[in-house]
PDB file of C-alpha atoms in Angstrom:
ATOM      1  CA  MET W1119     -18.014  -4.751  13.911  1.00 72.00           C
ATOM      2  CA  PRO W1120     -16.863  -8.190  12.624  1.00 87.00           C
ATOM      3  CA  LEU W1121     -14.230  -8.270   9.903  1.00 93.00           C
ATOM      4  CA  LEU W1122     -15.184  -9.277   6.427  1.00 94.00           C
ATOM      5  CA  PRO W1123     -13.873 -12.783   5.675  1.00 93.00           C
ATOM      6  CA  GLY W1124     -10.434 -12.351   4.061  1.00 93.00           C
ATOM      7  CA  ALA W1125      -9.809  -8.868   5.462  1.00 97.00           C
ATOM      8  CA  GLU W1126      -7.690 -10.104   8.364  1.00 97.00           C
ATOM      9  CA  PRO W1127      -4.220  -8.606   8.836  1.00 98.00           C
ATOM     10  CA  PHE W1128      -1.256 -10.837   8.043  1.00 98.00           C
ATOM     11  CA  ARG W1129       1.988 -11.123  10.005  1.00 97.00           C
ATOM     12  CA  ARG W1130       4.731 -13.694   9.945  1.00 97.00           C
ATOM     13  CA  ASP W1131       8.135 -13.672  11.613  1.00 96.00           C
ATOM     14  CA  GLY W1132      11.085 -14.685   9.464  1.00 96.00           C
ATOM     15  CA  GLY W1133      14.642 -13.490   9.178  1.00 96.00           C
ATOM     16  CA  GLU W1134      16.274 -10.194  10.063  1.00 96.00           C
ATOM     17  CA  VAL W1135      14.948  -8.387   6.997  1.00 98.00           C
ATOM     18  CA  GLY W1136      11.432  -6.999   7.421  1.00 98.00           C
ATOM     19  CA  VAL W1137       8.828  -5.771   4.971  1.00 98.00           C
ATOM     20  CA  LEU W1138       5.758  -3.662   5.791  1.00 98.00           C
ATOM     21  CA  VAL W1139       2.993  -3.908   3.174  1.00 98.00           C
ATOM     22  CA  CYS W1140       0.270  -1.230   3.087  1.00 98.00           C
ATOM     23  CA  HIS W1141      -3.126  -1.731   1.452  1.00 98.00           C
ATOM     24  CA  GLY W1142      -5.211   0.929  -0.313  1.00 97.00           C
ATOM     25  CA  PHE W1143      -8.177   3.164   0.391  1.00 97.00           C
ATOM     26  CA  THR W1144     -11.462   1.261   0.958  1.00 96.00           C
ATOM     27  CA  GLY W1145      -9.573  -2.008   0.453  1.00 97.00           C
ATOM     28  CA  SER W1146      -8.142  -4.575   2.845  1.00 98.00           C
ATOM     29  CA  PRO W1147      -5.177  -6.901   3.320  1.00 98.00           C
ATOM     30  CA  GLN W1148      -6.921  -9.398   1.076  1.00 98.00           C
ATOM     31  CA  SER W1149      -5.754  -7.566  -2.060  1.00 97.00           C
ATOM     32  CA  LEU W1150      -2.106  -7.781  -0.971  1.00 98.00           C
ATOM     33  CA  ARG W1151      -2.011 -11.050   0.964  1.00 98.00           C
ATOM     34  CA  PRO W1152      -0.498 -13.080  -1.945  1.00 98.00           C
ATOM     35  CA  TRP W1153       2.277 -10.452  -2.164  1.00 98.00           C
ATOM     36  CA  ALA W1154       2.881 -10.617   1.587  1.00 98.00           C
ATOM     37  CA  GLU W1155       2.817 -14.425   1.655  1.00 98.00           C
ATOM     38  CA  TYR W1156       5.246 -14.645  -1.238  1.00 98.00           C
ATOM     39  CA  LEU W1157       7.770 -12.520   0.662  1.00 98.00           C
ATOM     40  CA  ALA W1158       7.175 -14.355   3.919  1.00 98.00           C
ATOM     41  CA  ASP W1159       7.690 -17.722   2.174  1.00 97.00           C
ATOM     42  CA  ARG W1160      11.149 -16.474   1.200  1.00 96.00           C
ATOM     43  CA  GLY W1161      12.210 -15.859   4.738  1.00 97.00           C
ATOM     44  CA  LEU W1162      11.346 -12.229   5.257  1.00 98.00           C
ATOM     45  CA  THR W1163       9.574 -10.947   8.329  1.00 98.00           C
ATOM     46  CA  VAL W1164       6.356  -9.471   6.952  1.00 98.00           C
ATOM     47  CA  SER W1165       3.582  -7.317   8.333  1.00 98.00           C
ATOM     48  CA  LEU W1166       0.419  -6.451   6.396  1.00 98.00           C
ATOM     49  CA  PRO W1167      -1.845  -4.499   8.811  1.00 98.00           C
ATOM     50  CA  LEU W1168      -5.544  -3.707   8.455  1.00 98.00           C
ATOM     51  CA  LEU W1169      -6.033   0.064   8.371  1.00 98.00           C
ATOM     52  CA  PRO W1170      -8.624   1.586  10.750  1.00 98.00           C
ATOM     53  CA  GLY W1171     -12.102   1.825   9.259  1.00 97.00           C
ATOM     54  CA  HIS W1172     -11.368  -0.804   6.642  1.00 98.00           C
ATOM     55  CA  GLY W1173     -12.371  -4.446   6.262  1.00 97.00           C
ATOM     56  CA  THR W1174     -15.802  -4.079   7.924  1.00 97.00           C
ATOM     57  CA  ARG W1175     -18.340  -1.632   6.450  1.00 96.00           C
ATOM     58  CA  TRP W1176     -18.025   1.775   4.834  1.00 95.00           C
ATOM     59  CA  GLN W1177     -19.700   3.473   7.802  1.00 95.00           C
ATOM     60  CA  ASP W1178     -16.650   2.647   9.886  1.00 96.00           C
ATOM     61  CA  LEU W1179     -14.381   4.368   7.349  1.00 96.00           C
ATOM     62  CA  GLN W1180     -16.619   7.422   7.504  1.00 95.00           C
ATOM     63  CA  ILE W1181     -15.395   8.253  11.020  1.00 95.00           C
ATOM     64  CA  THR W1182     -11.665   7.797  10.387  1.00 97.00           C
ATOM     65  CA  THR W1183      -9.051  10.128   8.891  1.00 97.00           C
ATOM     66  CA  TRP W1184      -5.649   9.847   7.256  1.00 98.00           C
ATOM     67  CA  GLN W1185      -4.063  10.354  10.689  1.00 98.00           C
ATOM     68  CA  ASP W1186      -5.648   7.064  11.826  1.00 98.00           C
ATOM     69  CA  TRP W1187      -4.444   5.164   8.733  1.00 98.00           C
ATOM     70  CA  TYR W1188      -0.931   6.568   8.942  1.00 98.00           C
ATOM     71  CA  ALA W1189      -0.669   5.952  12.663  1.00 98.00           C
ATOM     72  CA  GLU W1190      -1.331   2.261  12.114  1.00 98.00           C
ATOM     73  CA  VAL W1191       1.458   1.765   9.559  1.00 98.00           C
ATOM     74  CA  ASP W1192       3.779   3.951  11.617  1.00 98.00           C
ATOM     75  CA  ARG W1193       3.276   1.637  14.608  1.00 98.00           C
ATOM     76  CA  GLU W1194       3.895  -1.396  12.452  1.00 98.00           C
ATOM     77  CA  LEU W1195       7.098   0.098  11.053  1.00 98.00           C
ATOM     78  CA  ARG W1196       8.403   0.879  14.532  1.00 98.00           C
ATOM     79  CA  ALA W1197       7.671  -2.688  15.637  1.00 98.00           C
ATOM     80  CA  LEU W1198       9.521  -4.107  12.612  1.00 98.00           C
ATOM     81  CA  THR W1199      12.548  -1.881  13.208  1.00 97.00           C
ATOM     82  CA  GLU W1200      12.838  -3.312  16.710  1.00 97.00           C
ATOM     83  CA  ARG W1201      12.725  -6.833  15.312  1.00 95.00           C
ATOM     84  CA  CYS W1202      14.748  -6.488  12.070  1.00 97.00           C
ATOM     85  CA  SER W1203      18.091  -5.075  10.968  1.00 97.00           C
ATOM     86  CA  LYS W1204      16.665  -3.727   7.709  1.00 98.00           C
ATOM     87  CA  VAL W1205      13.065  -2.783   6.903  1.00 98.00           C
ATOM     88  CA  PHE W1206      11.419  -2.088   3.530  1.00 98.00           C
ATOM     89  CA  VAL W1207       8.020  -0.535   2.964  1.00 98.00           C
ATOM     90  CA  CYS W1208       5.609  -1.473   0.156  1.00 98.00           C
ATOM     91  CA  GLY W1209       2.176  -0.336  -0.845  1.00 98.00           C
ATOM     92  CA  LEU W1210      -0.608  -0.273  -3.404  1.00 98.00           C
ATOM     93  CA  SER W1211      -2.455   2.949  -4.338  1.00 98.00           C
ATOM     94  CA  MET W1212      -3.015   4.936  -1.135  1.00 98.00           C
ATOM     95  CA  GLY W1213      -0.809   2.310   0.526  1.00 98.00           C
ATOM     96  CA  GLY W1214       1.943   3.589  -1.787  1.00 98.00           C
ATOM     97  CA  ALA W1215       1.419   7.098  -0.417  1.00 98.00           C
ATOM     98  CA  LEU W1216       1.565   5.720   3.134  1.00 98.00           C
ATOM     99  CA  ALA W1217       4.836   3.937   2.308  1.00 98.00           C
ATOM    100  CA  LEU W1218       6.342   7.078   0.795  1.00 98.00           C
ATOM    101  CA  ARG W1219       5.437   9.153   3.865  1.00 98.00           C
ATOM    102  CA  LEU W1220       7.017   6.518   6.126  1.00 98.00           C
ATOM    103  CA  ALA W1221      10.188   6.814   4.055  1.00 98.00           C
ATOM    104  CA  ALA W1222      10.112  10.617   4.209  1.00 98.00           C
ATOM    105  CA  LYS W1223       9.567  10.712   7.975  1.00 98.00           C
ATOM    106  CA  HIS W1224      11.732   7.775   9.149  1.00 98.00           C
ATOM    107  CA  GLY W1225      14.786   8.280   6.925  1.00 97.00           C
ATOM    108  CA  ALA W1226      17.476   5.645   7.404  1.00 97.00           C
ATOM    109  CA  ALA W1227      15.107   3.368   9.333  1.00 98.00           C
ATOM    110  CA  VAL W1228      13.570   2.524   5.937  1.00 98.00           C
ATOM    111  CA  SER W1229      16.000   0.733   3.599  1.00 98.00           C
ATOM    112  CA  GLY W1230      13.885   0.893   0.440  1.00 98.00           C
ATOM    113  CA  VAL W1231      10.415   1.521  -0.982  1.00 98.00           C
ATOM    114  CA  VAL W1232       8.319  -0.498  -3.441  1.00 98.00           C
ATOM    115  CA  VAL W1233       5.052   0.992  -4.665  1.00 98.00           C
ATOM    116  CA  VAL W1234       2.471  -0.350  -7.118  1.00 98.00           C
ATOM    117  CA  ASN W1235       0.202   2.195  -8.854  1.00 98.00           C
ATOM    118  CA  PRO W1236       0.884   4.726  -6.121  1.00 98.00           C
ATOM    119  CA  ALA W1237      -1.731   7.457  -5.703  1.00 97.00           C
ATOM    120  CA  ASN W1238      -0.739  11.124  -5.490  1.00 97.00           C
ATOM    121  CA  LYS W1239      -3.963  12.967  -6.137  1.00 92.00           C
ATOM    122  CA  VAL W1240      -7.748  12.611  -6.082  1.00 83.00           C
ATOM    123  CA  HIS W1241      -8.506  13.168  -9.781  1.00 74.00           C
ATOM    124  CA  ASP W1242     -12.325  13.307  -9.652  1.00 75.00           C
ATOM    125  CA  ALA W1243     -13.640  16.572 -11.034  1.00 66.00           C
ATOM    126  CA  ALA W1244     -15.633  17.083  -7.832  1.00 69.00           C
ATOM    127  CA  ALA W1245     -12.528  16.801  -5.627  1.00 67.00           C
ATOM    128  CA  PRO W1246     -12.176  20.554  -5.026  1.00 73.00           C
ATOM    129  CA  LEU W1247     -15.772  20.573  -3.760  1.00 62.00           C
ATOM    130  CA  LEU W1248     -15.174  17.881  -1.126  1.00 72.00           C
ATOM    131  CA  PRO W1249     -14.812  20.390   1.802  1.00 69.00           C
ATOM    132  CA  VAL W1250     -18.477  21.341   1.288  1.00 57.00           C
ATOM    133  CA  LEU W1251     -19.835  18.322  -0.578  1.00 65.00           C
ATOM    134  CA  ARG W1252     -18.987  15.938   2.281  1.00 73.00           C
ATOM    135  CA  HIS W1253     -21.554  17.732   4.461  1.00 69.00           C
ATOM    136  CA  LEU W1254     -24.298  17.290   1.836  1.00 71.00           C
ATOM    137  CA  VAL W1255     -23.650  13.829   0.419  1.00 75.00           C
ATOM    138  CA  ARG W1256     -22.552  10.843   2.540  1.00 72.00           C
ATOM    139  CA  THR W1257     -21.100   8.525  -0.097  1.00 79.00           C
ATOM    140  CA  THR W1258     -20.278   7.996  -3.731  1.00 85.00           C
ATOM    141  CA  LYS W1259     -19.755   4.863  -5.807  1.00 83.00           C
ATOM    142  CA  GLY W1260     -16.853   2.620  -4.824  1.00 85.00           C
ATOM    143  CA  VAL W1261     -13.617   2.162  -6.745  1.00 82.00           C
ATOM    144  CA  ALA W1262     -12.994  -1.573  -6.222  1.00 86.00           C
ATOM    145  CA  ASN W1263     -12.205  -4.403  -8.607  1.00 90.00           C
ATOM    146  CA  ASP W1264     -10.240  -2.676 -11.340  1.00 96.00           C
ATOM    147  CA  ILE W1265      -8.689  -5.992 -12.367  1.00 98.00           C
ATOM    148  CA  ALA W1266      -8.131  -7.386 -15.876  1.00 98.00           C
ATOM    149  CA  LYS W1267      -7.777 -11.013 -14.844  1.00 97.00           C
ATOM    150  CA  PRO W1268     -11.062 -12.960 -15.135  1.00 96.00           C
ATOM    151  CA  GLY W1269     -12.292 -14.345 -11.808  1.00 96.00           C
ATOM    152  CA  ALA W1270     -10.034 -12.198  -9.616  1.00 96.00           C
ATOM    153  CA  GLU W1271     -11.913 -10.111  -7.069  1.00 95.00           C
ATOM    154  CA  GLU W1272     -10.856  -7.445  -4.629  1.00 96.00           C
ATOM    155  CA  LEU W1273     -12.476  -7.267  -1.177  1.00 94.00           C
ATOM    156  CA  ALA W1274     -13.319  -3.581  -0.840  1.00 94.00           C
ATOM    157  CA  TYR W1275     -16.211  -1.275  -0.056  1.00 94.00           C
ATOM    158  CA  ALA W1276     -18.904  -0.672  -2.649  1.00 93.00           C
ATOM    159  CA  ARG W1277     -19.298   2.912  -1.391  1.00 93.00           C
ATOM    160  CA  VAL W1278     -16.782   5.654  -0.637  1.00 91.00           C
ATOM    161  CA  PRO W1279     -17.674   7.909   2.342  1.00 92.00           C
ATOM    162  CA  LEU W1280     -16.987  11.518   1.372  1.00 91.00           C
ATOM    163  CA  HIS W1281     -15.613  12.512   4.771  1.00 92.00           C
ATOM    164  CA  ALA W1282     -12.893   9.916   4.304  1.00 93.00           C
ATOM    165  CA  ALA W1283     -12.359  10.988   0.672  1.00 92.00           C
ATOM    166  CA  TYR W1284     -11.840  14.563   1.885  1.00 92.00           C
ATOM    167  CA  SER W1285      -9.237  13.378   4.352  1.00 95.00           C
ATOM    168  CA  LEU W1286      -7.586  11.257   1.659  1.00 95.00           C
ATOM    169  CA  ARG W1287      -7.262  14.334  -0.583  1.00 93.00           C
ATOM    170  CA  ARG W1288      -5.591  16.299   2.213  1.00 96.00           C
ATOM    171  CA  PHE W1289      -3.227  13.389   2.864  1.00 97.00           C
ATOM    172  CA  PHE W1290      -2.151  13.245  -0.783  1.00 97.00           C
ATOM    173  CA  GLN W1291      -1.393  16.950  -0.701  1.00 97.00           C
ATOM    174  CA  LEU W1292       0.726  16.473   2.400  1.00 98.00           C
ATOM    175  CA  VAL W1293       2.622  13.526   0.972  1.00 98.00           C
ATOM    176  CA  ASP W1294       3.262  15.386  -2.280  1.00 98.00           C
ATOM    177  CA  SER W1295       4.960  18.195  -0.304  1.00 98.00           C
ATOM    178  CA  GLU W1296       7.112  15.638   1.511  1.00 98.00           C
ATOM    179  CA  LEU W1297       8.288  13.654  -1.528  1.00 98.00           C
ATOM    180  CA  PRO W1298      11.619  15.560  -1.778  1.00 98.00           C
ATOM    181  CA  SER W1299      12.469  14.045   1.628  1.00 98.00           C
ATOM    182  CA  VAL W1300      12.326  10.524   0.159  1.00 98.00           C
ATOM    183  CA  THR W1301      15.959   9.495  -0.518  1.00 98.00           C
ATOM    184  CA  GLN W1302      15.767   5.708  -0.250  1.00 98.00           C
ATOM    185  CA  PRO W1303      16.075   3.293  -3.183  1.00 98.00           C
ATOM    186  CA  LEU W1304      12.716   3.232  -4.910  1.00 98.00           C
ATOM    187  CA  LEU W1305      10.954   0.744  -7.150  1.00 98.00           C
ATOM    188  CA  VAL W1306       7.770   2.019  -8.835  1.00 98.00           C
ATOM    189  CA  MET W1307       5.534  -0.421 -10.705  1.00 98.00           C
ATOM    190  CA  THR W1308       2.900   1.192 -12.896  1.00 98.00           C
ATOM    191  CA  SER W1309      -0.059  -0.129 -14.878  1.00 98.00           C
ATOM    192  CA  PRO W1310      -0.485   1.878 -18.100  1.00 98.00           C
ATOM    193  CA  GLN W1311      -4.139   0.808 -18.087  1.00 97.00           C
ATOM    194  CA  ASP W1312      -5.269   1.891 -14.624  1.00 97.00           C
ATOM    195  CA  HIS W1313      -8.847   3.109 -14.304  1.00 95.00           C
ATOM    196  CA  ILE W1314      -8.494   4.332 -10.712  1.00 95.00           C
ATOM    197  CA  VAL W1315      -5.049   5.959 -10.421  1.00 97.00           C
ATOM    198  CA  PRO W1316      -3.625   7.324 -13.705  1.00 96.00           C
ATOM    199  CA  PRO W1317       0.031   6.677 -14.547  1.00 97.00           C
ATOM    200  CA  VAL W1318       0.672  10.411 -14.221  1.00 98.00           C
ATOM    201  CA  ASP W1319       0.712   9.912 -10.435  1.00 98.00           C
ATOM    202  CA  SER W1320       3.694   7.599 -10.728  1.00 98.00           C
ATOM    203  CA  GLU W1321       5.441  10.111 -12.960  1.00 98.00           C
ATOM    204  CA  ARG W1322       4.792  12.921 -10.481  1.00 98.00           C
ATOM    205  CA  ILE W1323       6.258  10.839  -7.667  1.00 98.00           C
ATOM    206  CA  LEU W1324       9.328   9.912  -9.688  1.00 98.00           C
ATOM    207  CA  ALA W1325       9.888  13.545 -10.561  1.00 98.00           C
ATOM    208  CA  ARG W1326       9.665  14.822  -6.966  1.00 98.00           C
ATOM    209  CA  VAL W1327      11.542  12.282  -4.867  1.00 98.00           C
ATOM    210  CA  SER W1328      15.239  12.791  -4.107  1.00 98.00           C
ATOM    211  CA  SER W1329      16.141   9.096  -4.479  1.00 98.00           C
ATOM    212  CA  THR W1330      19.063   8.357  -6.811  1.00 97.00           C
ATOM    213  CA  ASP W1331      18.515   4.578  -6.960  1.00 98.00           C
ATOM    214  CA  VAL W1332      15.215   4.600  -8.812  1.00 98.00           C
ATOM    215  CA  ARG W1333      13.642   1.936 -11.041  1.00 97.00           C
ATOM    216  CA  GLN W1334      10.291   1.817 -12.781  1.00 97.00           C
ATOM    217  CA  THR W1335       8.658  -1.185 -14.413  1.00 97.00           C
ATOM    218  CA  LEU W1336       5.421  -1.289 -16.378  1.00 98.00           C
ATOM    219  CA  LEU W1337       2.641  -3.784 -15.619  1.00 98.00           C
ATOM    220  CA  GLU W1338       1.356  -4.037 -19.185  1.00 98.00           C
ATOM    221  CA  ARG W1339      -1.288  -6.734 -18.550  1.00 98.00           C
ATOM    222  CA  SER W1340      -2.824  -5.419 -15.347  1.00 98.00           C
ATOM    223  CA  TYR W1341      -5.215  -2.741 -14.171  1.00 98.00           C
ATOM    224  CA  HIS W1342      -5.135  -0.977 -10.821  1.00 98.00           C
ATOM    225  CA  VAL W1343      -5.198  -3.895  -8.369  1.00 98.00           C
ATOM    226  CA  ALA W1344      -2.148  -5.413  -9.995  1.00 98.00           C
ATOM    227  CA  PRO W1345      -1.148  -7.712  -7.094  1.00 98.00           C
ATOM    228  CA  LEU W1346      -4.283  -9.732  -7.926  1.00 98.00           C
ATOM    229  CA  ASP W1347      -3.931  -9.370 -11.666  1.00 98.00           C
ATOM    230  CA  HIS W1348      -1.955 -10.941 -14.535  1.00 98.00           C
ATOM    231  CA  ASP W1349       1.323  -9.290 -13.454  1.00 98.00           C
ATOM    232  CA  ALA W1350       1.168 -10.456  -9.845  1.00 98.00           C
ATOM    233  CA  GLU W1351       4.129 -12.827 -10.096  1.00 98.00           C
ATOM    234  CA  LYS W1352       6.219 -10.073 -11.696  1.00 98.00           C
ATOM    235  CA  ILE W1353       5.418  -7.787  -8.780  1.00 98.00           C
ATOM    236  CA  PHE W1354       6.334 -10.462  -6.228  1.00 98.00           C
ATOM    237  CA  GLU W1355       9.541 -11.487  -7.965  1.00 98.00           C
ATOM    238  CA  ASP W1356      10.707  -7.907  -8.639  1.00 98.00           C
ATOM    239  CA  THR W1357      10.031  -6.927  -5.022  1.00 98.00           C
ATOM    240  CA  PHE W1358      12.075  -9.811  -3.652  1.00 98.00           C
ATOM    241  CA  ALA W1359      14.904  -9.095  -6.128  1.00 97.00           C
ATOM    242  CA  PHE W1360      14.876  -5.422  -5.044  1.00 98.00           C
ATOM    243  CA  VAL W1361      15.003  -6.349  -1.344  1.00 98.00           C
ATOM    244  CA  SER W1362      17.685  -8.999  -1.909  1.00 97.00           C
ATOM    245  CA  ARG W1363      19.879  -6.571  -3.824  1.00 96.00           C
ATOM    246  CA  LEU W1364      19.791  -4.042  -0.995  1.00 97.00           C
ATOM    247  CA  ALA W1365      19.806  -6.577   1.853  1.00 96.00           C
ATOM    248  CA  PRO W1366      21.929  -9.611   0.859  1.00 92.00           C
ATOM    249  CA  GLN W1367      21.027 -11.298   4.144  1.00 88.00           C
ATOM    250  CA  ALA W1368      17.532 -11.840   2.641  1.00 84.00           C
ATOM    251  CA  GLY W1369      18.697 -15.060   0.979  1.00 62.00           C
ATOM    252  CA  PRO W1370      18.600 -18.836   1.466  1.00 55.00           C
ATOM    253  CA  ASP W1371      19.551 -18.611   5.148  1.00 55.00           C
ATOM    254  CA  ALA W1372      16.507 -16.420   5.741  1.00 57.00           C
ATOM    255  CA  VAL W1373      14.271 -18.983   4.034  1.00 54.00           C
ATOM    256  CA  ASP W1374      15.643 -21.726   6.285  1.00 59.00           C
ATOM    257  CA  ALA W1375      15.059 -19.547   9.352  1.00 51.00           C
ATOM    258  CA  ALA W1376      11.502 -18.814   8.266  1.00 50.00           C
ATOM    259  CA  ARG W1377      10.744 -22.483   7.730  1.00 55.00           C
ATOM    260  CA  LYS W1378      12.045 -23.359  11.182  1.00 57.00           C
ATOM    261  CA  GLY W1379      10.027 -20.556  12.698  1.00 50.00           C
ATOM    262  CA  THR W1380       6.873 -21.648  10.872  1.00 48.00           C
ATOM    263  CA  ALA W1381       7.329 -25.238  11.971  1.00 48.00           C
ATOM    264  CA  ALA W1382       7.764 -24.140  15.563  1.00 45.00           C
ATOM    265  CA  SER W1383       4.786 -21.770  15.598  1.00 41.00           C
ATOM    266  CA  GLY W1384       2.385 -23.657  13.318  1.00 41.00           C
ATOM    267  CA  GLY W1385       2.329 -20.844  10.716  1.00 40.00           C
ATOM    268  CA  ALA W1386       0.473 -17.555  10.535  1.00 37.00           C
TER     269      ALA W1386
END
C-alpha cells in the first residue's frame, strides 16, 4: 500500500549524539517532522521511523499490534546506539509511551527522555468493553487534528480500528507497570488543553517513574498535537537544551559535522 504523501520516515546522520523520535497512534512522522528536522539541523543524528500499519490506510493498522509498533522503535534505537555515543528518545502521545518503555527496557543505553502529551491510558468510557466490542464493531471515529493553530493539519487516520485500540490499551497497561524502571533524566511537556490525552496522564507518569532529574513544562497555547501547534518552537528549543545539558558534545561542533555530512550526501 503506498504511503500517504508526508508520512515518510525521516533520518539524518549528524554528530555522535542521537535522537529517536516516536509518533503517535494513527498518526505518522508528518506530525513530528519539524521537531526532528530542528534537531537534525543542530547537528544531532535523528531517526523518526514510520510505525507499522501507519501512514497508509486504517485497514493496515487493523492487523498490527503494539508488539509491531514497539519492535520498530526498538530496532531504530539499537541502530542509533551502534552509531552514537549517547542516544535520547522522544515521543508524542503513544509515541511518548513507546519512548518510556524503551527507557525502561534499555537502561543506560538511553541517556534521557522527552515526551509531549504522553498517553498512559485509554480514557474512553467504552475502553473496558474493547475485548468484546472489537469483534462486533470494526472502527470508531478518529482522534486526529487536535490543534489550536489555524491552518495546521495532522496527517492521521479518520477512523480508529478497534482491534488496534484494544492492543493500545494493553500496551498502556504494560508501560504503566514498567514506569518505576525509568530512571533517566525526563522532560515532560504537557498541554493543559488537550482533548485527546488529558494532563492527568502526564501526572501519573511523573508520579510513577524513578527518575530524579525530572522537569515539566506547560504548553499553554497548544492542544494535543503540540509539535504542530503554537508552542512548537518551545518544544524544539527545550528539547535541544535538554539534550545539550546532558550531552555537551551536542554543540557547535556537531552542527558543523552535520553540515559537512549534509553537503556530502545531498541531505535527507
